Coordinates of C-alpha atoms in Angstrom, one line a residue:
Chain A
M1 CA -7.1 -39.3 -13.2
Q2 CA -8.8 -41.6 -15.8
V3 CA -8.0 -45.2 -15.2
T4 CA -8.7 -48.2 -17.5
R5 CA -7.7 -51.7 -16.5
N6 CA -7.1 -54.4 -19.1
H7 CA -5.9 -57.7 -17.4
N8 CA -2.4 -56.9 -16.1
R9 CA -2.3 -53.6 -18.0
L10 CA -3.2 -50.2 -16.5
D11 CA -3.9 -47.3 -18.7
V12 CA -4.0 -43.9 -17.0
V13 CA -4.5 -40.4 -18.2
I14 CA -3.1 -38.0 -15.6
E15 CA -5.1 -34.8 -15.7
R16 CA -2.6 -32.6 -13.9
N17 CA 1.1 -32.6 -13.4
F18 CA 2.8 -35.9 -12.7
N19 CA 4.1 -35.5 -9.2
L20 CA 3.9 -36.8 -5.6
S21 CA 0.2 -36.2 -5.4
A22 CA -0.5 -38.0 -8.8
I23 CA 1.8 -40.9 -7.7
R24 CA -0.1 -41.4 -4.5
E25 CA -3.3 -41.6 -6.4
L26 CA -1.9 -43.9 -9.1
E27 CA -0.5 -46.3 -6.5
Q28 CA -4.0 -46.9 -5.3
H29 CA -4.9 -48.3 -8.7
I30 CA -1.8 -50.6 -9.1
E31 CA -2.4 -54.2 -8.1
D32 CA 0.2 -56.9 -7.5
S33 CA -0.6 -58.4 -10.9
T34 CA -0.1 -55.1 -12.7
D35 CA 3.0 -55.3 -14.9
Y36 CA 2.3 -52.9 -17.7
L37 CA 1.7 -49.2 -17.1
I38 CA 0.6 -46.8 -19.9
I39 CA 0.6 -43.2 -18.7
N40 CA -0.8 -40.5 -20.9
L41 CA 0.7 -37.1 -20.0
K42 CA -1.1 -35.0 -22.6
H43 CA -2.5 -32.8 -19.8
S44 CA 0.7 -32.4 -17.8
F45 CA 2.8 -29.2 -18.1
F46 CA 5.6 -31.1 -16.3
L47 CA 6.5 -34.2 -14.3
D48 CA 9.0 -34.0 -11.4
S49 CA 11.7 -36.0 -9.8
E50 CA 9.2 -38.1 -7.8
A51 CA 7.6 -39.2 -11.1
I52 CA 11.1 -40.0 -12.5
I53 CA 11.9 -42.0 -9.4
F54 CA 8.6 -43.8 -9.5
M55 CA 9.1 -44.8 -13.2
H56 CA 12.7 -45.7 -12.8
R57 CA 11.9 -48.1 -9.9
W58 CA 9.0 -49.5 -11.9
Q59 CA 11.3 -50.4 -14.7
Q60 CA 13.9 -51.8 -12.4
Q61 CA 11.3 -54.3 -11.2
G62 CA 11.2 -55.6 -14.8
K63 CA 7.8 -54.1 -15.5
K64 CA 6.8 -52.5 -18.7
L65 CA 6.2 -48.8 -19.1
K66 CA 4.8 -46.7 -21.9
L67 CA 4.6 -42.9 -21.8
I68 CA 2.2 -41.1 -24.1
N69 CA 2.9 -37.5 -25.0
P70 CA 5.3 -36.6 -22.2
P71 CA 5.9 -32.8 -22.0
E72 CA 9.1 -31.4 -23.5
V73 CA 10.6 -30.8 -20.1
F74 CA 10.7 -34.6 -19.5
Y75 CA 13.7 -34.9 -21.8
E76 CA 15.5 -32.0 -20.2
I77 CA 15.0 -33.6 -16.7
L78 CA 16.5 -36.9 -18.0
E79 CA 19.5 -35.0 -19.3
V80 CA 20.0 -33.1 -16.0
L81 CA 19.7 -36.2 -14.0
D82 CA 22.0 -38.0 -16.4
L83 CA 19.5 -40.8 -17.1
T84 CA 19.0 -40.4 -20.9
D85 CA 21.3 -43.3 -21.7
S86 CA 19.9 -45.6 -19.1
W87 CA 16.2 -45.2 -20.2
N88 CA 15.2 -47.0 -23.3
L89 CA 13.2 -44.1 -24.7
E90 CA 12.5 -45.6 -28.1
Q91 CA 10.6 -48.3 -26.3
I92 CA 9.0 -46.1 -23.6
I93 CA 7.8 -43.1 -25.6
D94 CA 4.7 -42.9 -27.7
Q95 CA 4.5 -39.5 -29.2
Q96 CA 1.0 -39.0 -30.5
Q97 CA -0.3 -35.9 -32.1
E98 CA -2.6 -34.9 -29.2
R99 CA -0.8 -32.3 -27.3
Chain B
M1 CA 4.4 -6.9 -6.1
E2 CA 4.0 -9.6 -3.6
A3 CA 1.4 -12.4 -2.8
Q4 CA 1.6 -14.7 0.2
I5 CA -0.3 -17.9 0.9
T6 CA -0.3 -20.3 3.9
V7 CA -0.3 -23.9 2.7
L8 CA -1.1 -27.2 4.4
A9 CA 1.8 -29.6 4.2
K10 CA -0.1 -32.2 2.1
P11 CA 0.6 -33.5 -1.4
E12 CA -2.8 -32.4 -2.7
V13 CA -1.7 -28.7 -2.5
I14 CA 1.4 -29.1 -4.7
D15 CA -0.3 -28.8 -8.1
S16 CA -2.4 -25.7 -7.1
V17 CA 0.6 -23.8 -5.8
S18 CA 2.8 -24.7 -8.7
S19 CA 0.0 -23.7 -11.1
F20 CA -0.3 -20.4 -9.4
S21 CA 3.4 -20.0 -9.7
Y22 CA 3.2 -20.7 -13.5
R23 CA 0.7 -17.9 -14.0
W24 CA 2.6 -15.6 -11.7
C25 CA 5.8 -16.1 -13.8
I26 CA 3.9 -15.6 -17.1
N27 CA 2.3 -12.4 -15.9
S28 CA 5.8 -11.2 -14.7
G29 CA 7.3 -11.7 -18.1
L30 CA 8.9 -15.2 -18.2
S31 CA 8.4 -17.3 -21.3
R32 CA 6.2 -20.4 -21.1
K33 CA 9.3 -22.7 -21.0
E34 CA 10.9 -20.7 -18.2
A35 CA 7.6 -20.5 -16.2
T36 CA 7.2 -24.3 -16.6
G37 CA 10.8 -24.9 -15.3
F38 CA 10.2 -22.5 -12.4
A39 CA 6.9 -24.1 -11.4
L40 CA 8.7 -27.5 -11.5
A41 CA 11.4 -26.1 -9.2
L42 CA 8.7 -24.9 -6.8
D43 CA 7.0 -28.3 -7.0
E44 CA 10.3 -30.0 -6.0
L45 CA 10.8 -27.7 -3.0
I46 CA 7.2 -28.2 -1.8
T47 CA 7.6 -31.9 -2.2
N48 CA 10.7 -31.8 -0.1
I49 CA 9.0 -29.8 2.6
I50 CA 6.1 -32.3 2.7
L51 CA 8.3 -35.4 2.7
F52 CA 11.1 -34.3 5.0
A53 CA 10.0 -31.2 7.1
Y54 CA 6.5 -32.5 7.9
P55 CA 6.7 -36.3 7.4
D56 CA 3.4 -36.8 9.2
E57 CA 1.8 -34.2 6.9
K58 CA 0.7 -32.0 9.7
G59 CA 1.6 -28.4 9.7
T60 CA 1.6 -25.4 7.4
F61 CA 4.2 -23.4 5.5
E62 CA 4.3 -20.0 3.8
V63 CA 4.8 -19.3 0.2
T64 CA 5.6 -15.8 -0.8
F65 CA 5.6 -14.8 -4.5
R66 CA 7.5 -11.6 -5.5
N67 CA 8.3 -10.0 -8.8
S68 CA 10.1 -6.9 -10.0
M69 CA 11.1 -5.5 -13.3
F70 CA 14.2 -7.8 -13.2
N71 CA 13.1 -11.1 -11.8
V72 CA 10.6 -13.5 -10.2
E73 CA 11.2 -14.8 -6.7
V74 CA 9.5 -17.4 -4.5
I75 CA 10.2 -17.8 -0.8
L76 CA 9.2 -20.8 1.1
T77 CA 9.2 -20.5 4.9
E78 CA 8.7 -23.5 7.2
T79 CA 9.4 -24.6 10.7
G80 CA 9.5 -28.3 10.2
E81 CA 12.3 -30.7 10.9
P82 CA 15.9 -29.5 10.2
F83 CA 17.1 -29.8 6.7
D84 CA 20.1 -28.5 4.8
P85 CA 20.1 -28.8 1.0
E86 CA 23.9 -28.6 0.9
L87 CA 24.1 -32.0 2.5
H88 CA 22.0 -33.8 -0.2
K89 CA 24.1 -34.1 -3.4
Y90 CA 22.7 -36.0 -6.3
D91 CA 24.8 -38.9 -7.7
S92 CA 23.5 -40.2 -11.1
S93 CA 25.5 -43.5 -10.9
K94 CA 23.9 -44.3 -7.5
A95 CA 20.5 -43.4 -9.0
V96 CA 21.0 -45.7 -12.0
R97 CA 22.6 -48.6 -10.1
E98 CA 20.9 -48.6 -6.8
G99 CA 17.7 -46.5 -7.4
D100 CA 19.1 -44.0 -4.8
F101 CA 17.8 -40.6 -6.0
E102 CA 18.9 -38.5 -3.0
G103 CA 19.2 -34.9 -4.0
A104 CA 17.6 -35.4 -7.5
G105 CA 14.8 -32.8 -6.8
L106 CA 17.3 -30.2 -5.6
E107 CA 19.4 -30.8 -8.7
L108 CA 16.4 -29.9 -10.7
V109 CA 15.7 -26.8 -8.6
R110 CA 19.2 -25.6 -9.3
H111 CA 18.9 -26.3 -13.0
F112 CA 15.5 -24.5 -13.5
T113 CA 16.3 -21.4 -11.5
D114 CA 19.0 -18.7 -11.6
T115 CA 19.5 -18.7 -7.8
F116 CA 18.6 -21.1 -5.1
L117 CA 19.3 -19.9 -1.6
F118 CA 18.8 -21.5 1.8
L119 CA 18.5 -19.2 4.8
N120 CA 18.5 -20.4 8.4
R121 CA 16.2 -18.2 10.6
G122 CA 17.0 -20.1 13.8
K123 CA 13.9 -20.5 16.0
Q124 CA 11.8 -19.0 13.1
G125 CA 12.6 -21.9 10.9
K126 CA 14.1 -22.1 7.4
E127 CA 13.7 -20.2 4.1
F128 CA 14.2 -21.6 0.6
R129 CA 14.4 -18.9 -2.0
I130 CA 14.4 -19.4 -5.8
S131 CA 14.5 -16.7 -8.4
K132 CA 14.6 -16.4 -12.2
T133 CA 15.7 -13.4 -14.2
I134 CA 13.2 -12.0 -16.7
D135 CA 15.0 -12.2 -20.0
E136 CA 13.9 -9.8 -22.8
P137 CA 15.5 -8.7 -26.1
H138 CA 18.2 -6.0 -25.7
I139 CA 17.7 -2.8 -27.7
K140 CA 20.8 -3.7 -29.8
E141 CA 19.2 -7.0 -30.7
L142 CA 16.0 -5.1 -31.8
K143 CA 17.9 -2.3 -33.5
P144 CA 21.4 -3.6 -34.6
D145 CA 22.2 -0.4 -36.5
L146 CA 21.7 1.9 -33.5
Q147 CA 24.8 4.1 -32.9
T148 CA 26.0 5.9 -29.8
E149 CA 26.1 9.7 -29.9
P150 CA 29.4 11.5 -29.5
K151 CA 29.9 13.1 -26.1
D152 CA 30.7 16.4 -27.7
A153 CA 27.6 16.4 -30.0
T154 CA 25.7 19.7 -30.3
S155 CA 22.5 20.7 -31.9
V156 CA 20.9 23.9 -32.9
E157 CA 18.9 25.9 -30.3
Q158 CA 15.3 24.8 -30.3
N159 CA 12.0 24.3 -28.5
Y160 CA 11.6 21.2 -26.5
K161 CA 8.4 19.4 -25.6
T162 CA 8.1 17.5 -22.3
D163 CA 5.3 15.1 -21.7
I164 CA 4.4 12.3 -19.2
F165 CA 5.7 9.1 -20.9
K166 CA 3.5 6.3 -22.0
P167 CA 4.2 2.5 -22.5
S168 CA 4.5 3.2 -26.3
D169 CA 7.5 5.4 -25.5
A170 CA 9.5 2.4 -24.2
E171 CA 11.5 1.8 -27.3
A172 CA 12.4 5.5 -27.7
I173 CA 13.6 5.5 -24.1
S174 CA 15.8 2.4 -24.5
K175 CA 17.3 3.9 -27.7
L176 CA 18.0 7.2 -26.0
I177 CA 19.8 5.4 -23.1
Y178 CA 21.9 3.4 -25.6
R179 CA 22.7 6.4 -27.8
T180 CA 23.8 8.4 -24.8
Y181 CA 25.6 5.8 -22.6
D182 CA 26.5 2.9 -24.9
Y183 CA 26.6 0.0 -22.4
S184 CA 27.7 2.0 -19.3
Y185 CA 24.3 3.0 -17.8
T186 CA 24.0 1.4 -14.3
K187 CA 20.3 0.4 -14.6
E188 CA 20.6 -2.4 -17.0
D189 CA 16.8 -3.0 -17.4
M190 CA 16.7 0.3 -19.3
Y191 CA 18.3 -1.4 -22.4
F192 CA 15.3 -3.8 -22.6
P193 CA 12.2 -2.0 -24.1
K194 CA 9.8 -4.7 -22.9
K195 CA 10.9 -4.2 -19.3
V196 CA 10.6 -0.5 -19.6
E197 CA 7.1 -0.9 -21.2
R198 CA 6.0 -3.2 -18.4
G199 CA 7.3 -0.9 -15.7
I200 CA 5.3 2.0 -17.2
A201 CA 2.2 0.0 -17.9
Q202 CA 2.2 -1.3 -14.3
K203 CA 2.7 2.2 -13.1
K204 CA 5.9 1.2 -11.3
K205 CA 7.6 4.0 -13.2
I206 CA 6.1 7.5 -13.6
G207 CA 7.9 10.3 -15.4
V208 CA 8.5 12.4 -18.4
I209 CA 10.1 12.3 -21.8
T210 CA 11.4 15.3 -23.7
R211 CA 11.4 15.5 -27.5
D212 CA 13.1 17.9 -29.8
E213 CA 11.4 19.7 -32.7
K214 CA 11.8 16.6 -34.9
G215 CA 10.0 14.5 -32.3
E216 CA 13.2 12.6 -31.4
A217 CA 13.5 11.6 -27.7
V218 CA 16.3 13.7 -26.1
G219 CA 15.6 13.4 -22.4
Y220 CA 14.0 11.0 -20.0
F221 CA 13.4 11.2 -16.3
A222 CA 11.5 8.7 -14.1
I223 CA 10.5 8.1 -10.5
I224 CA 10.1 4.6 -9.4
K225 CA 7.4 4.1 -6.7
K226 CA 8.4 2.2 -3.7
E227 CA 6.1 -0.7 -3.1
D228 CA 6.0 -0.6 0.7
S229 CA 5.9 3.1 1.3
N230 CA 4.4 6.3 -0.1
I231 CA 7.7 7.6 -1.5
A232 CA 9.5 7.1 -4.8
E233 CA 13.1 6.9 -6.1
V234 CA 14.3 9.5 -8.6
G235 CA 15.8 6.6 -10.4
E236 CA 16.5 7.1 -14.0
A237 CA 17.6 10.2 -15.8
V238 CA 19.2 10.9 -19.2
V239 CA 19.7 13.8 -21.5
S240 CA 21.3 13.3 -24.9
P241 CA 24.8 14.9 -25.1
A242 CA 23.7 17.2 -28.0
H243 CA 20.9 18.7 -25.8
R244 CA 22.7 19.3 -22.5
R245 CA 23.1 22.7 -20.8
R246 CA 19.8 23.8 -22.3
G247 CA 17.7 23.3 -19.1
V248 CA 16.2 20.0 -20.2
M249 CA 17.2 18.2 -17.0
T250 CA 16.0 21.0 -14.8
R251 CA 12.7 21.2 -16.6
M252 CA 12.1 17.4 -16.3
M253 CA 13.1 17.3 -12.6
E254 CA 10.7 20.2 -11.7
R255 CA 7.9 18.4 -13.6
L256 CA 8.7 15.2 -11.7
I257 CA 8.6 16.8 -8.3
K258 CA 5.2 18.4 -9.2
I259 CA 3.9 15.0 -10.4
A260 CA 5.0 13.4 -7.1
K261 CA 3.4 16.1 -5.0
N262 CA 0.2 15.9 -7.0
Q263 CA 0.1 12.1 -6.3
G264 CA 0.3 12.8 -2.6
M265 CA 3.8 11.3 -2.2
L266 CA 5.6 12.1 1.1
G267 CA 9.1 12.2 -0.3
L268 CA 11.5 11.4 -3.1
F269 CA 14.9 9.8 -2.8
G270 CA 17.9 9.5 -5.1
T271 CA 20.7 7.0 -5.1
A272 CA 23.6 9.0 -6.5
I273 CA 26.8 7.1 -7.3
A274 CA 29.7 8.1 -5.2
S275 CA 32.5 7.6 -7.7
H276 CA 31.8 11.2 -8.9
P277 CA 29.7 14.0 -7.5
I278 CA 27.7 15.0 -10.6
S279 CA 24.4 13.3 -9.6
Q280 CA 24.8 14.4 -6.0
K281 CA 25.2 18.0 -7.2
V282 CA 22.0 17.8 -9.2
N283 CA 20.1 16.4 -6.3
H284 CA 21.5 19.0 -3.9
K285 CA 20.4 21.8 -6.3
F286 CA 16.8 20.6 -6.0
G287 CA 16.9 20.5 -2.2
F288 CA 17.7 16.9 -1.6
V289 CA 19.5 16.1 1.7
S290 CA 22.1 13.4 2.0
T291 CA 21.0 10.9 4.6
A292 CA 23.1 7.8 4.1
L293 CA 26.2 6.4 2.5
M294 CA 25.8 2.8 1.2
L295 CA 29.0 1.1 0.4
A296 CA 29.3 -1.5 -2.3
K297 CA 25.6 -1.3 -3.3
S298 CA 26.3 -2.7 -6.8
D299 CA 29.0 -4.3 -8.9
P300 CA 31.8 -2.2 -10.3
L301 CA 30.5 0.0 -13.1
R302 CA 31.2 -1.1 -16.7
M303 CA 32.7 2.0 -18.3
K304 CA 33.1 1.2 -21.9
S305 CA 34.5 4.6 -22.7
L306 CA 37.3 3.9 -20.2
Q307 CA 37.8 0.4 -21.6
E308 CA 37.8 -0.9 -18.0
N309 CA 35.6 -1.4 -15.0
T310 CA 35.6 1.0 -12.0
P311 CA 38.0 -0.6 -9.5
Q312 CA 35.6 -1.4 -6.7
P313 CA 31.9 -2.0 -6.2
T314 CA 29.8 1.1 -6.6
S315 CA 28.9 3.0 -3.5
I316 CA 26.0 5.4 -3.4
V317 CA 24.9 8.5 -1.5
L318 CA 21.2 8.3 -0.5
D319 CA 19.6 11.8 -0.9
F320 CA 16.1 12.5 0.3
L321 CA 13.6 15.3 -0.4
P322 CA 10.6 15.6 1.9
L323 CA 7.6 16.7 -0.2
R324 CA 5.1 17.4 2.6
P325 CA 5.1 17.5 6.4
F326 CA 4.7 14.1 8.0
R327 CA 4.4 13.7 11.8
R328 CA 6.6 11.0 13.1
P329 CA 6.0 9.0 16.3
K330 CA 8.6 9.3 19.0
L331 CA 12.0 8.3 17.7
Y332 CA 14.7 6.4 19.7
L333 CA 18.1 7.6 18.4
P334 CA 21.0 5.3 19.5
A335 CA 23.7 7.2 21.5
P336 CA 26.7 6.5 19.3
Y337 CA 25.0 8.2 16.3
R338 CA 22.6 10.6 18.1
E339 CA 24.3 13.8 17.2
L340 CA 24.7 13.1 13.5
L341 CA 21.1 11.7 13.2
R342 CA 19.8 14.9 14.8
K343 CA 21.8 16.9 12.3
I344 CA 20.4 14.9 9.4
Y345 CA 16.8 15.5 10.6
S346 CA 17.5 19.2 11.2
T347 CA 18.9 19.6 7.6
L348 CA 15.8 17.8 6.3
N349 CA 13.8 20.4 8.2
V350 CA 11.9 17.6 10.0
E351 CA 11.0 18.1 13.7
I352 CA 11.3 15.0 15.8
E353 CA 10.4 14.1 19.3
T354 CA 12.9 11.6 20.9
G355 CA 12.8 9.1 23.7
E356 CA 15.3 7.1 25.6
G357 CA 15.9 3.5 24.5
E358 CA 14.4 0.7 26.5
N359 CA 13.5 -2.9 25.5
D360 CA 10.8 -3.8 27.9
F361 CA 8.1 -4.1 25.3
L362 CA 9.4 -7.0 23.3
D363 CA 7.1 -9.2 21.2
N364 CA 7.5 -13.0 21.5
E365 CA 8.8 -13.2 17.9
S366 CA 10.8 -10.7 16.0
E367 CA 9.4 -9.6 12.7
I368 CA 12.2 -9.6 10.2
D369 CA 12.1 -9.7 6.4
V370 CA 15.0 -10.3 4.0
K371 CA 15.1 -8.8 0.5
I372 CA 17.8 -9.9 -1.8
N373 CA 18.7 -7.9 -4.9
Y374 CA 20.1 -10.6 -7.2
N375 CA 20.9 -8.0 -9.9
D376 CA 23.1 -5.8 -7.8
H377 CA 24.3 -8.4 -5.3
F378 CA 23.1 -7.0 -2.0
A379 CA 20.6 -8.0 0.6
L380 CA 18.5 -5.9 3.0
I381 CA 17.4 -7.2 6.4
L382 CA 14.3 -5.3 7.4
I383 CA 13.5 -5.3 11.1
E384 CA 9.8 -4.5 11.7
S385 CA 9.8 -5.3 15.4
Y386 CA 12.0 -6.9 18.1
G387 CA 11.1 -10.1 19.9
H388 CA 12.8 -12.2 22.6
D389 CA 14.3 -14.3 19.8
F390 CA 16.0 -11.3 18.1
E391 CA 19.7 -12.1 18.8
E392 CA 19.4 -15.7 17.7
V393 CA 17.3 -15.0 14.6
F394 CA 19.5 -12.1 13.5
H395 CA 22.7 -14.0 14.0
N396 CA 21.4 -17.0 12.0
L397 CA 20.2 -14.8 9.2
S398 CA 23.4 -12.8 9.1
E399 CA 25.4 -16.0 9.0
S400 CA 23.2 -17.5 6.2
L401 CA 23.9 -14.5 4.0
K402 CA 27.6 -15.1 4.1
N403 CA 29.1 -16.7 1.0
K404 CA 26.1 -15.9 -1.1
K405 CA 28.2 -13.8 -3.6
L406 CA 26.8 -10.5 -2.1
N407 CA 28.8 -7.3 -2.0
A408 CA 26.9 -5.9 1.0
V409 CA 24.2 -6.7 3.5
Y410 CA 22.2 -3.7 4.8
V411 CA 20.0 -3.7 7.9
D412 CA 17.2 -1.3 8.5
L413 CA 16.3 -0.8 12.2
P414 CA 13.1 1.0 13.0
L415 CA 13.8 4.3 14.8
D416 CA 10.3 4.3 16.3
Q417 CA 11.0 1.1 18.3
S418 CA 12.5 1.6 21.8
G419 CA 14.5 -1.6 21.3
T420 CA 16.7 -0.1 18.5
P421 CA 19.3 1.6 20.8
H422 CA 19.6 -1.7 22.8
F423 CA 19.8 -4.1 19.8
L424 CA 22.2 -1.8 17.9
D425 CA 25.0 -3.4 20.0
V426 CA 24.0 -6.8 18.8
I427 CA 24.1 -5.7 15.2
R428 CA 27.4 -3.9 15.5
G429 CA 28.7 -7.0 17.2
E430 CA 27.9 -8.9 14.0
G431 CA 30.2 -6.6 12.1
Y432 CA 27.7 -4.0 10.8
L433 CA 28.7 -0.4 10.6
F434 CA 26.9 2.9 10.2
S435 CA 25.2 3.9 6.9
G436 CA 22.7 6.6 7.8
I437 CA 18.9 7.2 7.9
T438 CA 16.4 5.8 5.4
P439 CA 13.5 8.2 6.0
L440 CA 9.9 6.9 5.5
F441 CA 11.4 3.9 3.7
H442 CA 9.0 1.1 4.8
K443 CA 5.3 1.7 5.7
E444 CA 6.1 5.4 6.2
R445 CA 8.5 4.7 9.1
D446 CA 12.1 6.0 9.5
Y447 CA 15.0 3.5 9.9
L448 CA 18.6 3.6 10.9
R449 CA 20.5 1.8 8.2
M450 CA 23.6 -0.3 9.1
Q451 CA 25.8 -2.1 6.6
K452 CA 28.1 -5.1 6.4
I453 CA 30.6 -5.0 3.5
Y454 CA 32.1 -8.1 1.8
A455 CA 34.4 -6.1 -0.5
D456 CA 37.6 -4.2 0.1
M457 CA 36.8 -0.5 -0.1
D458 CA 39.2 2.4 -0.9
F459 CA 37.6 5.5 0.6
D460 CA 39.7 7.8 -1.5
L461 CA 37.6 6.6 -4.5
I462 CA 34.4 7.6 -2.8
E463 CA 33.5 11.2 -3.6
V464 CA 30.7 12.9 -1.8
F465 CA 29.4 16.4 -2.4
S466 CA 27.5 17.9 0.5
E467 CA 29.0 18.8 3.9
L468 CA 26.5 16.4 5.6
A469 CA 27.6 13.6 3.2
K470 CA 31.2 14.3 4.1
E471 CA 30.4 13.9 7.8
I472 CA 28.5 10.7 7.2
K473 CA 31.5 9.4 5.1
T474 CA 33.9 10.3 7.9
L475 CA 31.9 8.2 10.4
V476 CA 31.4 5.3 8.0
S477 CA 35.2 5.3 7.1
R478 CA 36.2 5.4 10.8
E479 CA 34.0 2.4 11.6
Y480 CA 35.1 0.5 8.5
H481 CA 38.7 0.9 9.3
A482 CA 38.2 0.2 13.0
G483 CA 36.6 -3.1 12.0
N484 CA 39.3 -4.0 9.5
T485 CA 42.3 -3.4 11.7

């Protein structure tokens, strides 16, 4: 996991799938002052329900989230879990041409 | 094919196991999208095991990867804290409002797999099974203009050429099946050239193709090697209507038996459908002996020519042909079936030495495997050995297989284990009835096959050919009706 800190913002590039193991590692880098999380998923084949739960609760705390290049399956997961309408995807997603 | 790994219950392992699963799925024939979804489902199950079965992250669990020409299956076996997925339903409004995501992972497992089963093995823990069907283009999608051949078609007398088939013959084989049977052939994978090709390339199928003088495929006959024993199923046979009664089938069968003998196989078996005796007659002609009657082995046949389905699940007669002498260990024949079992062995021309049943050599743990055929809707419980936990484990497994949309559950009991006569009572007590013998079926051992049927069966619609098959049918029918009165 590549991590870059910029004041209260944390930029991470997850180099595997975004799951329980990645969350455990990510949590070690989050400080109380961190209120903006940018997660680059260009290396991830998928993210799982633990990742969804983590991001959902992050946003519920009023903190900012940006997802760069989430895998296709991310949108399908949101549909299955009936969360598409409750996530502000226009604000969250940054689809770069890197995948 | 099967691969098995033992995994530490720690989050760090999740990615490695799901990555292996992704490659396993791709190599088995799933698309990248399907393989990703399946790997995600496995990730969810492993996460559940780590979080809930082993909350202190101490312990291990088993992951078994299986594939066939039809599907990919992964089995997770663990002995951690009790957990029943049925009790954890996902509620999206609770998730959005309260951040309560209970059951979310299992919701994704159900979405990204074709089947998700939970089996309780009692003292031996729990099993989670996920599977995904391998989807390939049907021959009619590839060749929309393909027409079926009239049943009364005839051709001029000619010379035929029979050769061992190659992967490149796959499309010709699928076309031949469609031209001959329309959509009514029981082995559905034969309509999918990619599946046929993979089966031949991986040497799961060995056999011959017969062509006419124009080079058109007019006959196909294959044996399918059993993965866990040195025998093979005479599984797939077709001769185009215009070329029947010219000795094409006989020529192919003789060639197949020769191939099997040359490869050192111990025997061949056929599963002839019991709604008519034609296939049974063919097997009998080549020396096969009927050893079992399996009720409801697959869904009702789709007979397009009759514009309707056959009225009940399809039963089959298991026919066996020994190819070379094979010395068995001492066999323990249970008293209720002893006479008939001896007769089957005698007809097979197999000499056996028998012992009296005892059960004083029990292992601590029973060794029991479960194989589920998702395509034909049956399960097989394979007993390798008996342990002190047998009654409890068998009961739990048998109960777990109820309400799983299966037509039948079969049990194979090893005839070389002295516990078989004793534990037969346990198995009959769970509602299982006689089926017959499965010779050399797993690791070159003989088994007594029992069966539990979840469909209503009309025995007047089950037609068997040989005298021995008739005796087997009489016993099966008697036990079936005794259990249903």
